[in-house]
Amino acid sequence: PEGLVSSAEELNAAIENAKPGDVITLANGTYSDFEIKLTGTGTSEQPIKLVAQEKGKVFLEGQSNLRISGEYIHVEGLVFRNGFTPTSEVISFRTSKEDLCNNCRITECVIDNYNPSERFESDYWVALYGKHNRFDHNYLTGKRNQGVVLAVRLATEGSRENFHRIDHNFFGHRAVLGSNGGETLRIGTSHYCESNSNTVVESNYFYKCNGEVEIISNKSGQNVFKGNTFFESTGTLTIRHGNEVTIENNFFFGNGVANTGGIRIINAKQTVVNNYLEQLRGYRFRSALTVMNGVPNSPLNRYVQVTDSKAENNVLIDCDHVQLGVGNDEERSAKPERSSISNNVFYRKSGGKLFSAFDDMSGITFAGNIVNPGLEPFQQDGFVSKEIEFEALDSGVKIPLNTPAGDSIRAGIELMATPENTGVTWYPRVQDEQFFGGGKVIEVKAGENTLWEAARNSAPGDIIRLTEAGEYLQTKSVVLTHPLTFEAAQGLTEKPVLTFQKTSLFNIENGGGLTLKGVRVDGKECRDKPLNAVIQTSRYSMINNYKLLIEDCDFADLDINHSFNVLRVAKNTMADSIVLRNSRFENISGSVLALDRETDDIGIYNAQNVVVDNCLFDDIGQEAILVHRGGRDESTLGPMVSITNSTFDEIGGDKRNGTGSSVRLHGTQVVTINDCIFDDSKPLQLHLVVGEPVVNIMNSVFSGGTTIEDNGEPYNTSGLQLNLTEPIT
Amino acid sequence: PEGLVSSAEELNAAIENAKPGDVITLANGTYSDFEIKLTGTGTSEQPIKLVAQEKGKVFLEGQSNLRISGEYIHVEGLVFRNGFTPTSEVISFRTSKEDLCNNCRITECVIDNYNPSERFESDYWVALYGKHNRFDHNYLTGKRNQGVVLAVRLATEGSRENFHRIDHNFFGHRAVLGSNGGETLRIGTSHYCESNSNTVVESNYFYKCNGEVEIISNKSGQNVFKGNTFFESTGTLTIRHGNEVTIENNFFFGNGVANTGGIRIINAKQTVVNNYLEQLRGYRFRSALTVMNGVPNSPLNRYVQVTDSKAENNVLIDCDHVQLGVGNDEERSAKPERSSISNNVFYRKSGGKLFSAFDDMSGITFAGNIVNPGLEPFQQDGFVSKEIEFEALDSGVKIPLNTPAGDSIRAGIELMATPENTGVTWYPRVQDEQFFGGGKVIEVKAGENTLWEAARNSAPGDIIRLTEAGEYLQTKSVVLTHPLTFEAAQGLTEKPVLTFQKTSLFNIENGGGLTLKGVRVDGKECRDKPLNAVIQTSRYSMINNYKLLIEDCDFADLDINHSFNVLRVAKNTMADSIVLRNSRFENISGSVLALDRETDDIGIYNAQNVVVDNCLFDDIGQEAILVHRGGRDESTLGPMVSITNSTFDEIGGDKRNGTGSSVRLHGTQVVTINDCIFDDSKPLQLHLVVGEPVVNIMNSVFSGGTTIEDNGEPYNTSGLQLNLTEPIT
Ligand SMILES: [Ca+2]
Ligand SMILES: [Ca+2]
């Protein structure tokens, strides 16, 4: 093919000599540690092109990246995988601070799980600089470290009012990051948010983009978002900064997934029209439609008051929340002014209360909005209640008939992003989530290292079945590099007993996960030294989130020395979920769950969901459960903690208990404690900060001197019995 | 050769069928993940042998180990390297709890830097169980993780009164661990310290065994240590537990190295005779000769009173300290009884004070001891002062002529371990320390990533010379995997300016080290996010200690976001030394040195030596210098901190300063602060714990509200000017 090159030397020579109309063809193959710096000047008719010899057969791996600058450059068909960028960006539309791109296009490229091993070594996958560039039909999936997937940067004059076009990309699954910096798109930064970007984001598909509360963070003016589809993404399209932004004809499908959100409005002169939002479950900042309160005379990095904005002709079907004046507090006291909410359709089959207001909303004019009978309108004025009929389109969109909103949605359907009209056709869509089960069953007997051996020979999703009672002594740590289930066979007379001699019994390494069912773990064989643990995560940063499920298990006599934990995690590791169910934890010198390693207090934490149900904790030296999220960041949905039907008895008495609590929840966002007993224990400590955490402590008994300590922030209690001498028997 | 095997299958088959007199020969080659479990019954005349085909050509790598049990088994010539044991021991004299070894021998084996990557994943290299086993002529070097090199274990009856013989081994360099568990030998544990072990440790060479304060920890009775040589090892042979121990004819050569120690006596009926100790610099627990105070009716794990013991015919030449009644405090109030110190020669050319007593020593009888004129005797009774003449032997030993002690030493010379009569002849002695310089000079110019490129093409000890002023922008972190020096060329008109865009400019990875001279580091190009750092260690555990030297440098405007440090270290990393000299640190939002990541508070810490001389610290947001060693462990010599001729101005005012100090030294063992100015700053905090730290604060000025905060423990001050309004100008 034309201009075929297959090495850095050949490529650089070709770039050096490139004239308008030249095509440089990168030969099929895998290129490692390959940094492409493509500078040139093409013309509108005769761009300089860099293309893959065959799409899907040219791979950039290791520490590779791509930087382009100049005019009319076109790059097509590259795949980045198995590595990460050595610089701060994988694809950059500049080659230095001064050398930017204009009128360039990157199309049909793939970036697949191209992450460093360090979660908080941040980078961008794509950074747009310059003007009039296009980034289209690319497939970006599996970003797991900190930093947005695609950023439009406005740092210099040459990058503002850029009229970039970002279209028909498929943004694949982005796992929960557990920190700020998990956005998929960011247009601008708060430093330059008074500038206009004039970027068009059109017909992109966002598939489970769950990194943090902002799927898209708009931080500049005059951008347009249209025709984008948001599929089960737990966040919102947020106009965080910048004015005169248009959000039209976008499609949000929450499918009832918790924390799925819609559109959040801040700042002035915003236009939010013709959007379709269905089955979104988010509340507060993540509501289907959120209008924020602002800070009077807000500094740039805070919240500018909503003024002169409109939300019109939007259709909301079976969503949970529309919230207005959100964030109202002493600082954010400026309510929306000169704005309107009109001609929207608010439908919820189950009726009830959809709207909340946290301040006086007289600055918003309401007109022509329709609600279905049974759904409580926000107010009388501007709302009519009537039966609404729908036409279900093939695309899954339901058009409310005989409404202006319905007509507007229908008119915009042709823009709608779908998995088929976005990304590339020639690269497989990657399934990025971790699942247990689905593999083969490996039967093991009692004895030395039988679990270790089985794990070593396992494949993802395998089930390792302990077929007899008796002792399973592990002299080596069982290493989990993929999800595995260890379970007792049905019908055993006693639980199999797991003992171990290394610092830990199970090591969850990056990519690993553990389900443990029906076994007893005993610490009697452990080495006489502090800091043993039944389960520990990799002591390195884990770029993949993991899952841990413990069911019908007993943990006993983990006390050969101090600070013996059931689970010990490392800094920069993140559990999607940790579930303890129907299990007993007795005579343990350390903690059961110590999720407290993010001590930098910048909003990072170690687990998204912690669920404890029907468990007994008895005689635990340090905190039974410790969850810590420090700092004042509001970018995350978690940690979320549920503790139900459980008993805590004699917890936390060890002198090494640093917090002096039995259970400590610091900075958690959602807490449910229901039907629990806390007896003869150190206090339950609630340290509630930022994000208006939703905390309910219900139907529980506190006895034998066990108290609740809080930091003065509000939370809900009901049905508590406090200051009992003995728990009710 | 006889019984040649070259795979696990062949080996196991041979073991299965082994009869007395059989020789199994492991073929030359490298075996990975090779676990040998050798069980058999030989006879005294006809042992079962496992030998290398050729010594020095059979390597066990990856996760390999060796376990033996049975009778009369003989293993010879194996090399363990490039890996670590998958279990808790590399070589074990048992195959299970019940299956022990008796009358077995392991000889001429090598274990070379066979460590896991985790410093505190502890293991033993050799564990002796059973009885009448011999471990001789082996070469063990470079153990860097926690856990003793060789342990004699007495956990069951079958391992007590074992009459093992450990002889003619060469124990190579053991780097400072920075924690308990850095011993080279341990005989017994406190659990079974009332048992007799009857182990003989004879003619072994200990080369720079610097892991912790105990080179050998004796924890059982009736052991004999003779003919061993301790070369520049910073610790002692300690009779920690157990009675009736004999220490005779051993040779200690300190060569004036700081913290080199001799013999420490605890417990009853100890015999310390005919030992030669020269140029040892240790004090307190690490004195040339230490006799401890005990705890009345001591529990097993504390300090048993010294009774019925003798130190006789020992020769101490040019040592710094002999200390008696050491450790006397409220708990350790039982002084030595019915003991004697007699016929020893105490010589110090410089004279002066050698002896200290911390309690009444009337329970010790002194007789016939000789001191040279000018050396102050401990008391009049039992000491004579006279000129002493020496005969210098080829071995380096100086025999004091016409003294009983001198005659005893001379009689024992034939036992003396030397590099030549210990270890193996066929494996190179490894040099394990890190050195700067000695490599080639690489000249670099200003520009993008020139340092990164030079580092990538460097070899250990290379010097990267910045040949012009101007900006050296690094868009990638410069990765250091071996010691490198970056220095400005002589005669530049301005300092070269280093700027960077990643989270850190320099990453010291395992094996790496950094010297930085004559440059300016500016934070202006850094990303606007918290937790940037100029230098960071590996974020993983580092098994190798590192060195950092900064000289004649400026660090300025590291303030683009909060918590920007000069040095950020990770948990489980250890600096041998960090030196800041003739440098300026100005306008920094985080800390300069934050050595505070060991938060488990079990006696672990991040740097052995911290030296700051002639530096200016101005406008630092968090602590300028933070050193943390938590817990109450007494096993370590460090951290040691010296801060001289330096100025601290406006330090610590950032609200994120967790300790509220300008300089905080927590649990440090040696502190010198001299000729410093602390102005307009948060307090200098001293949190002194365990080990009787030696702390001197001298000739310094505290002004502008800057105070010293301490925790009530004693320390020395002199020449301080406190509570000044302004520093003297
Ligand atoms: Ca964000
Ligand atoms: Ca020790």
mmCIF file of N, CA and C in Angstrom, chain A residues 35 67 85-88 94-97 117-118 120-124 191 448 452 475-477 501-503 525 527-531 536 539-541 562 571 597 599-600 602, chain B residues 35 67 85-88 94-97 117-118 120-124 191 448 452 475-477 501-503 525 527-531 536 539-541 562 571 597 599-600 602:
data_model
loop_
_atom_site.group_PDB
_atom_site.id
_atom_site.type_symbol
_atom_site.label_atom_id
_atom_site.label_comp_id
_atom_site.label_asym_id
_atom_site.label_seq_id
_atom_site.Cartn_x
_atom_site.Cartn_y
_atom_site.Cartn_z
ATOM 1 N N GLU A 35 5.885 5.859 20.194
ATOM 2 C CA GLU A 35 5.338 7.200 20.362
ATOM 3 C C GLU A 35 5.306 7.903 19.015
ATOM 4 N N ARG A 67 0.610 11.939 19.142
ATOM 5 C CA ARG A 67 0.460 13.387 19.221
ATOM 6 C C ARG A 67 0.457 13.948 17.818
ATOM 7 N N THR A 85 -0.179 5.233 28.395
ATOM 8 C CA THR A 85 0.650 6.298 27.837
ATOM 9 C C THR A 85 1.819 6.637 28.761
ATOM 10 N N PRO A 86 2.980 6.888 28.199
ATOM 11 C CA PRO A 86 4.104 7.323 29.033
ATOM 12 C C PRO A 86 3.988 8.798 29.411
ATOM 13 N N THR A 87 3.163 9.536 28.685
ATOM 14 C CA THR A 87 2.961 10.952 29.001
ATOM 15 C C THR A 87 1.608 11.095 29.699
ATOM 16 N N SER A 88 1.019 12.264 29.604
ATOM 17 C CA SER A 88 -0.234 12.487 30.312
ATOM 18 C C SER A 88 -1.455 12.246 29.437
ATOM 19 N N ARG A 94 -1.961 18.054 20.112
ATOM 20 C CA ARG A 94 -0.856 19.010 20.070
ATOM 21 C C ARG A 94 0.437 18.235 20.249
ATOM 22 N N THR A 95 1.530 18.791 19.843
ATOM 23 C CA THR A 95 2.823 18.144 20.055
ATOM 24 C C THR A 95 3.673 18.887 21.069
ATOM 25 N N SER A 96 3.293 20.105 21.390
ATOM 26 C CA SER A 96 3.911 20.822 22.498
ATOM 27 C C SER A 96 2.921 21.910 22.882
ATOM 28 N N LYS A 97 3.251 22.658 23.878
ATOM 29 C CA LYS A 97 2.357 23.721 24.314
ATOM 30 C C LYS A 97 2.002 24.677 23.185
ATOM 31 N N SER A 117 -0.952 0.732 35.962
ATOM 32 C CA SER A 117 -1.398 -0.117 37.063
ATOM 33 C C SER A 117 -1.811 0.711 38.278
ATOM 34 N N GLU A 118 -1.445 1.957 38.280
ATOM 35 C CA GLU A 118 -1.791 2.829 39.405
ATOM 36 C C GLU A 118 -3.109 3.544 39.141
ATOM 37 N N PHE A 120 -4.444 6.019 40.639
ATOM 38 C CA PHE A 120 -4.455 7.471 40.769
ATOM 39 C C PHE A 120 -3.249 8.136 40.111
ATOM 40 N N GLU A 121 -2.629 7.400 39.211
ATOM 41 C CA GLU A 121 -1.701 8.032 38.272
ATOM 42 C C GLU A 121 -2.589 8.496 37.133
ATOM 43 N N SER A 122 -2.939 9.770 37.110
ATOM 44 C CA SER A 122 -4.003 10.206 36.214
ATOM 45 C C SER A 122 -3.485 10.551 34.828
ATOM 46 N N ASP A 123 -4.330 10.339 33.854
ATOM 47 C CA ASP A 123 -4.049 10.764 32.486
ATOM 48 C C ASP A 123 -5.360 10.979 31.744
ATOM 49 N N TYR A 124 -5.281 11.605 30.576
ATOM 50 C CA TYR A 124 -6.413 11.675 29.652
ATOM 51 C C TYR A 124 -6.167 10.677 28.540
ATOM 52 N N HIS A 191 -10.824 26.986 35.303
ATOM 53 C CA HIS A 191 -9.958 28.149 35.073
ATOM 54 C C HIS A 191 -10.418 29.003 33.890
ATOM 55 N N GLU A 448 -3.325 -30.477 52.490
ATOM 56 C CA GLU A 448 -2.418 -29.346 52.404
ATOM 57 C C GLU A 448 -2.451 -28.719 51.015
ATOM 58 N N TRP A 452 -5.063 -23.969 47.144
ATOM 59 C CA TRP A 452 -4.023 -23.249 46.388
ATOM 60 C C TRP A 452 -3.855 -23.878 45.008
ATOM 61 N N THR A 475 -0.333 -23.734 53.216
ATOM 62 C CA THR A 475 0.962 -23.173 53.612
ATOM 63 C C THR A 475 1.378 -22.066 52.647
ATOM 64 N N LYS A 476 0.605 -21.895 51.589
ATOM 65 C CA LYS A 476 0.842 -20.786 50.661
ATOM 66 C C LYS A 476 -0.437 -19.971 50.532
ATOM 67 N N SER A 477 -0.296 -18.721 50.244
ATOM 68 C CA SER A 477 -1.469 -17.890 50.036
ATOM 69 C C SER A 477 -2.153 -18.272 48.728
ATOM 70 N N GLN A 501 -0.913 -20.533 56.957
ATOM 71 C CA GLN A 501 0.351 -20.213 57.628
ATOM 72 C C GLN A 501 1.013 -18.931 57.126
ATOM 73 N N LYS A 502 0.634 -18.477 55.947
ATOM 74 C CA LYS A 502 1.222 -17.228 55.458
ATOM 75 C C LYS A 502 0.471 -16.050 56.079
ATOM 76 N N THR A 503 0.899 -14.856 55.772
ATOM 77 C CA THR A 503 0.260 -13.660 56.319
ATOM 78 C C THR A 503 -1.233 -13.621 56.003
ATOM 79 N N GLU A 525 -3.366 -21.948 62.913
ATOM 80 C CA GLU A 525 -2.073 -22.291 62.303
ATOM 81 C C GLU A 525 -1.252 -21.066 61.916
ATOM 82 N N ARG A 527 1.044 -17.685 61.738
ATOM 83 C CA ARG A 527 2.296 -17.269 62.357
ATOM 84 C C ARG A 527 2.016 -16.265 63.468
ATOM 85 N N ASP A 528 2.843 -16.361 64.512
ATOM 86 C CA ASP A 528 2.669 -15.485 65.663
ATOM 87 C C ASP A 528 3.288 -14.122 65.392
ATOM 88 N N LYS A 529 2.566 -13.342 64.598
ATOM 89 C CA LYS A 529 3.025 -11.981 64.312
ATOM 90 C C LYS A 529 1.824 -11.107 64.008
ATOM 91 N N PRO A 530 1.989 -9.809 64.155
ATOM 92 C CA PRO A 530 0.830 -8.932 63.949
ATOM 93 C C PRO A 530 0.450 -8.834 62.478
ATOM 94 N N LEU A 531 -0.761 -8.354 62.236
ATOM 95 C CA LEU A 531 -1.193 -7.968 60.893
ATOM 96 C C LEU A 531 -1.463 -9.135 59.949
ATOM 97 N N GLN A 536 -6.592 -10.556 51.837
ATOM 98 C CA GLN A 536 -6.051 -9.223 51.598
ATOM 99 C C GLN A 536 -6.081 -8.929 50.117
ATOM 100 N N ARG A 539 -1.261 -5.709 47.530
ATOM 101 C CA ARG A 539 -0.718 -4.568 48.257
ATOM 102 C C ARG A 539 -0.348 -3.458 47.295
ATOM 103 N N TYR A 540 -0.494 -3.728 46.020
ATOM 104 C CA TYR A 540 -0.293 -2.697 45.010
ATOM 105 C C TYR A 540 -1.635 -2.082 44.661
ATOM 106 N N SER A 541 -1.574 -0.988 43.971
ATOM 107 C CA SER A 541 -2.789 -0.412 43.431
ATOM 108 C C SER A 541 -3.483 -1.435 42.527
ATOM 109 N N HIS A 562 -1.703 -9.399 67.541
ATOM 110 C CA HIS A 562 -2.626 -8.268 67.411
ATOM 111 C C HIS A 562 -2.908 -7.897 65.946
ATOM 112 N N LYS A 571 -4.114 0.698 50.004
ATOM 113 C CA LYS A 571 -4.379 1.997 49.392
ATOM 114 C C LYS A 571 -4.564 1.793 47.887
ATOM 115 N N ARG A 597 -7.917 2.812 54.070
ATOM 116 C CA ARG A 597 -6.535 3.050 53.686
ATOM 117 C C ARG A 597 -6.323 4.326 52.893
ATOM 118 N N THR A 599 -5.897 7.595 53.250
ATOM 119 C CA THR A 599 -5.685 8.559 54.311
ATOM 120 C C THR A 599 -5.309 9.946 53.795
ATOM 121 N N ASP A 600 -5.250 10.100 52.470
ATOM 122 C CA ASP A 600 -4.928 11.428 51.951
ATOM 123 C C ASP A 600 -6.107 12.391 52.085
ATOM 124 N N ILE A 602 -8.766 13.044 50.215
ATOM 125 C CA ILE A 602 -9.115 13.835 49.033
ATOM 126 C C ILE A 602 -10.301 13.193 48.316
ATOM 127 N N GLU B 35 9.563 -27.188 43.942
ATOM 128 C CA GLU B 35 9.463 -27.452 45.376
ATOM 129 C C GLU B 35 9.934 -28.870 45.650
ATOM 130 N N ARG B 67 12.293 -28.934 51.375
ATOM 131 C CA ARG B 67 11.900 -29.461 52.686
ATOM 132 C C ARG B 67 12.431 -30.875 52.818
ATOM 133 N N THR B 85 10.525 -18.031 48.392
ATOM 134 C CA THR B 85 9.791 -19.236 48.739
ATOM 135 C C THR B 85 8.277 -19.025 48.667
ATOM 136 N N PRO B 86 7.546 -20.000 48.160
ATOM 137 C CA PRO B 86 6.087 -19.894 48.152
ATOM 138 C C PRO B 86 5.501 -20.167 49.540
ATOM 139 N N THR B 87 6.277 -20.821 50.399
ATOM 140 C CA THR B 87 5.810 -21.102 51.759
ATOM 141 C C THR B 87 6.491 -20.127 52.726
ATOM 142 N N SER B 88 6.637 -20.511 53.959
ATOM 143 C CA SER B 88 7.221 -19.588 54.934
ATOM 144 C C SER B 88 8.710 -19.797 55.124
ATOM 145 N N ARG B 94 11.875 -29.935 58.004
ATOM 146 C CA ARG B 94 10.693 -30.749 58.244
ATOM 147 C C ARG B 94 9.820 -30.689 57.003
ATOM 148 N N THR B 95 8.953 -31.670 56.843
ATOM 149 C CA THR B 95 8.032 -31.640 55.702
ATOM 150 C C THR B 95 6.600 -31.406 56.139
ATOM 151 N N SER B 96 6.342 -31.545 57.435
ATOM 152 C CA SER B 96 5.057 -31.149 57.992
ATOM 153 C C SER B 96 5.288 -30.975 59.482
ATOM 154 N N LYS B 97 4.288 -30.568 60.170
ATOM 155 C CA LYS B 97 4.422 -30.363 61.612
ATOM 156 C C LYS B 97 4.957 -31.595 62.316
ATOM 157 N N SER B 117 8.872 -9.493 46.811
ATOM 158 C CA SER B 117 8.945 -8.049 46.573
ATOM 159 C C SER B 117 8.394 -7.260 47.760
ATOM 160 N N GLU B 118 7.678 -7.924 48.637
ATOM 161 C CA GLU B 118 7.117 -7.248 49.803
ATOM 162 C C GLU B 118 8.070 -7.345 50.984
ATOM 163 N N PHE B 120 7.587 -6.716 54.063
ATOM 164 C CA PHE B 120 7.040 -7.247 55.308
ATOM 165 C C PHE B 120 6.175 -8.481 55.109
ATOM 166 N N GLU B 121 6.377 -9.145 53.984
ATOM 167 C CA GLU B 121 5.900 -10.514 53.836
ATOM 168 C C GLU B 121 7.035 -11.364 54.395
ATOM 169 N N SER B 122 6.877 -11.836 55.625
ATOM 170 C CA SER B 122 8.042 -12.407 56.298
ATOM 171 C C SER B 122 8.211 -13.887 56.002
ATOM 172 N N ASP B 123 9.447 -14.309 56.014
ATOM 173 C CA ASP B 123 9.750 -15.728 55.898
ATOM 174 C C ASP B 123 11.095 -16.000 56.560
ATOM 175 N N TYR B 124 11.417 -17.263 56.747
ATOM 176 C CA TYR B 124 12.755 -17.672 57.151
ATOM 177 C C TYR B 124 13.446 -18.242 55.927
ATOM 178 N N HIS B 191 8.441 -18.185 73.453
ATOM 179 C CA HIS B 191 7.475 -19.181 73.940
ATOM 180 C C HIS B 191 8.145 -20.379 74.609
ATOM 181 N N GLU B 448 12.968 18.730 25.814
ATOM 182 C CA GLU B 448 11.915 17.853 26.300
ATOM 183 C C GLU B 448 12.422 16.437 26.514
ATOM 184 N N TRP B 452 14.858 12.005 30.850
ATOM 185 C CA TRP B 452 14.165 10.713 30.761
ATOM 186 C C TRP B 452 14.919 9.776 29.822
ATOM 187 N N THR B 475 7.970 15.362 30.161
ATOM 188 C CA THR B 475 6.538 15.022 30.089
ATOM 189 C C THR B 475 6.313 13.597 30.574
ATOM 190 N N LYS B 476 7.408 12.899 30.843
ATOM 191 C CA LYS B 476 7.322 11.555 31.420
ATOM 192 C C LYS B 476 8.135 11.527 32.711
ATOM 193 N N SER B 477 7.735 10.678 33.622
ATOM 194 C CA SER B 477 8.505 10.550 34.853
ATOM 195 C C SER B 477 9.826 9.862 34.558
ATOM 196 N N GLN B 501 5.499 17.295 34.001
ATOM 197 C CA GLN B 501 4.038 17.282 33.804
ATOM 198 C C GLN B 501 3.349 16.086 34.434
ATOM 199 N N LYS B 502 4.084 15.031 34.724
ATOM 200 C CA LYS B 502 3.443 13.879 35.368
ATOM 201 C C LYS B 502 3.339 14.145 36.867
ATOM 202 N N THR B 503 2.733 13.223 37.586
ATOM 203 C CA THR B 503 2.583 13.370 39.027
ATOM 204 C C THR B 503 3.927 13.589 39.713
ATOM 205 N N GLU B 525 4.983 23.713 35.447
ATOM 206 C CA GLU B 525 4.368 22.918 34.375
ATOM 207 C C GLU B 525 3.494 21.781 34.901
ATOM 208 N N ARG B 527 0.617 19.385 36.564
ATOM 209 C CA ARG B 527 -0.836 19.295 36.433
ATOM 210 C C ARG B 527 -1.507 19.886 37.665
ATOM 211 N N ASP B 528 -2.652 20.505 37.432
ATOM 212 C CA ASP B 528 -3.381 21.143 38.523
ATOM 213 C C ASP B 528 -4.188 20.101 39.290
ATOM 214 N N LYS B 529 -3.485 19.350 40.113
ATOM 215 C CA LYS B 529 -4.164 18.364 40.943
ATOM 216 C C LYS B 529 -3.345 18.131 42.193
ATOM 217 N N PRO B 530 -3.977 17.636 43.231
ATOM 218 C CA PRO B 530 -3.237 17.471 44.487
ATOM 219 C C PRO B 530 -2.228 16.337 44.403
ATOM 220 N N LEU B 531 -1.293 16.334 45.367
ATOM 221 C CA LEU B 531 -0.401 15.192 45.578
ATOM 222 C C LEU B 531 0.664 15.003 44.510
ATOM 223 N N GLN B 536 9.257 10.595 43.924
ATOM 224 C CA GLN B 536 8.498 9.627 44.723
ATOM 225 C C GLN B 536 9.171 8.273 44.642
ATOM 226 N N ARG B 539 5.502 3.107 44.348
ATOM 227 C CA ARG B 539 4.326 3.053 45.204
ATOM 228 C C ARG B 539 4.128 1.656 45.765
ATOM 229 N N TYR B 540 4.946 0.741 45.308
ATOM 230 C CA TYR B 540 4.923 -0.623 45.831
ATOM 231 C C TYR B 540 5.979 -0.757 46.912
ATOM 232 N N SER B 541 5.932 -1.826 47.625
ATOM 233 C CA SER B 541 6.994 -2.143 48.563
ATOM 234 C C SER B 541 8.316 -2.209 47.821
ATOM 235 N N HIS B 562 -2.849 21.501 46.205
ATOM 236 C CA HIS B 562 -2.416 21.215 47.581
ATOM 237 C C HIS B 562 -1.582 19.936 47.682
ATOM 238 N N LYS B 571 4.421 3.316 51.704
ATOM 239 C CA LYS B 571 4.518 2.320 52.766
ATOM 240 C C LYS B 571 5.483 1.226 52.320
ATOM 241 N N ARG B 597 4.742 7.043 56.285
ATOM 242 C CA ARG B 597 3.740 6.148 55.715
ATOM 243 C C ARG B 597 3.541 4.867 56.499
ATOM 244 N N THR B 599 1.936 3.594 59.097
ATOM 245 C CA THR B 599 0.904 3.987 60.047
ATOM 246 C C THR B 599 0.401 2.829 60.899
ATOM 247 N N ASP B 600 0.948 1.637 60.676
ATOM 248 C CA ASP B 600 0.505 0.511 61.513
ATOM 249 C C ASP B 600 1.065 0.611 62.933
ATOM 250 N N ILE B 602 3.929 -0.347 64.347
ATOM 251 C CA ILE B 602 4.527 -1.562 64.896
ATOM 252 C C ILE B 602 6.052 -1.477 64.779
#
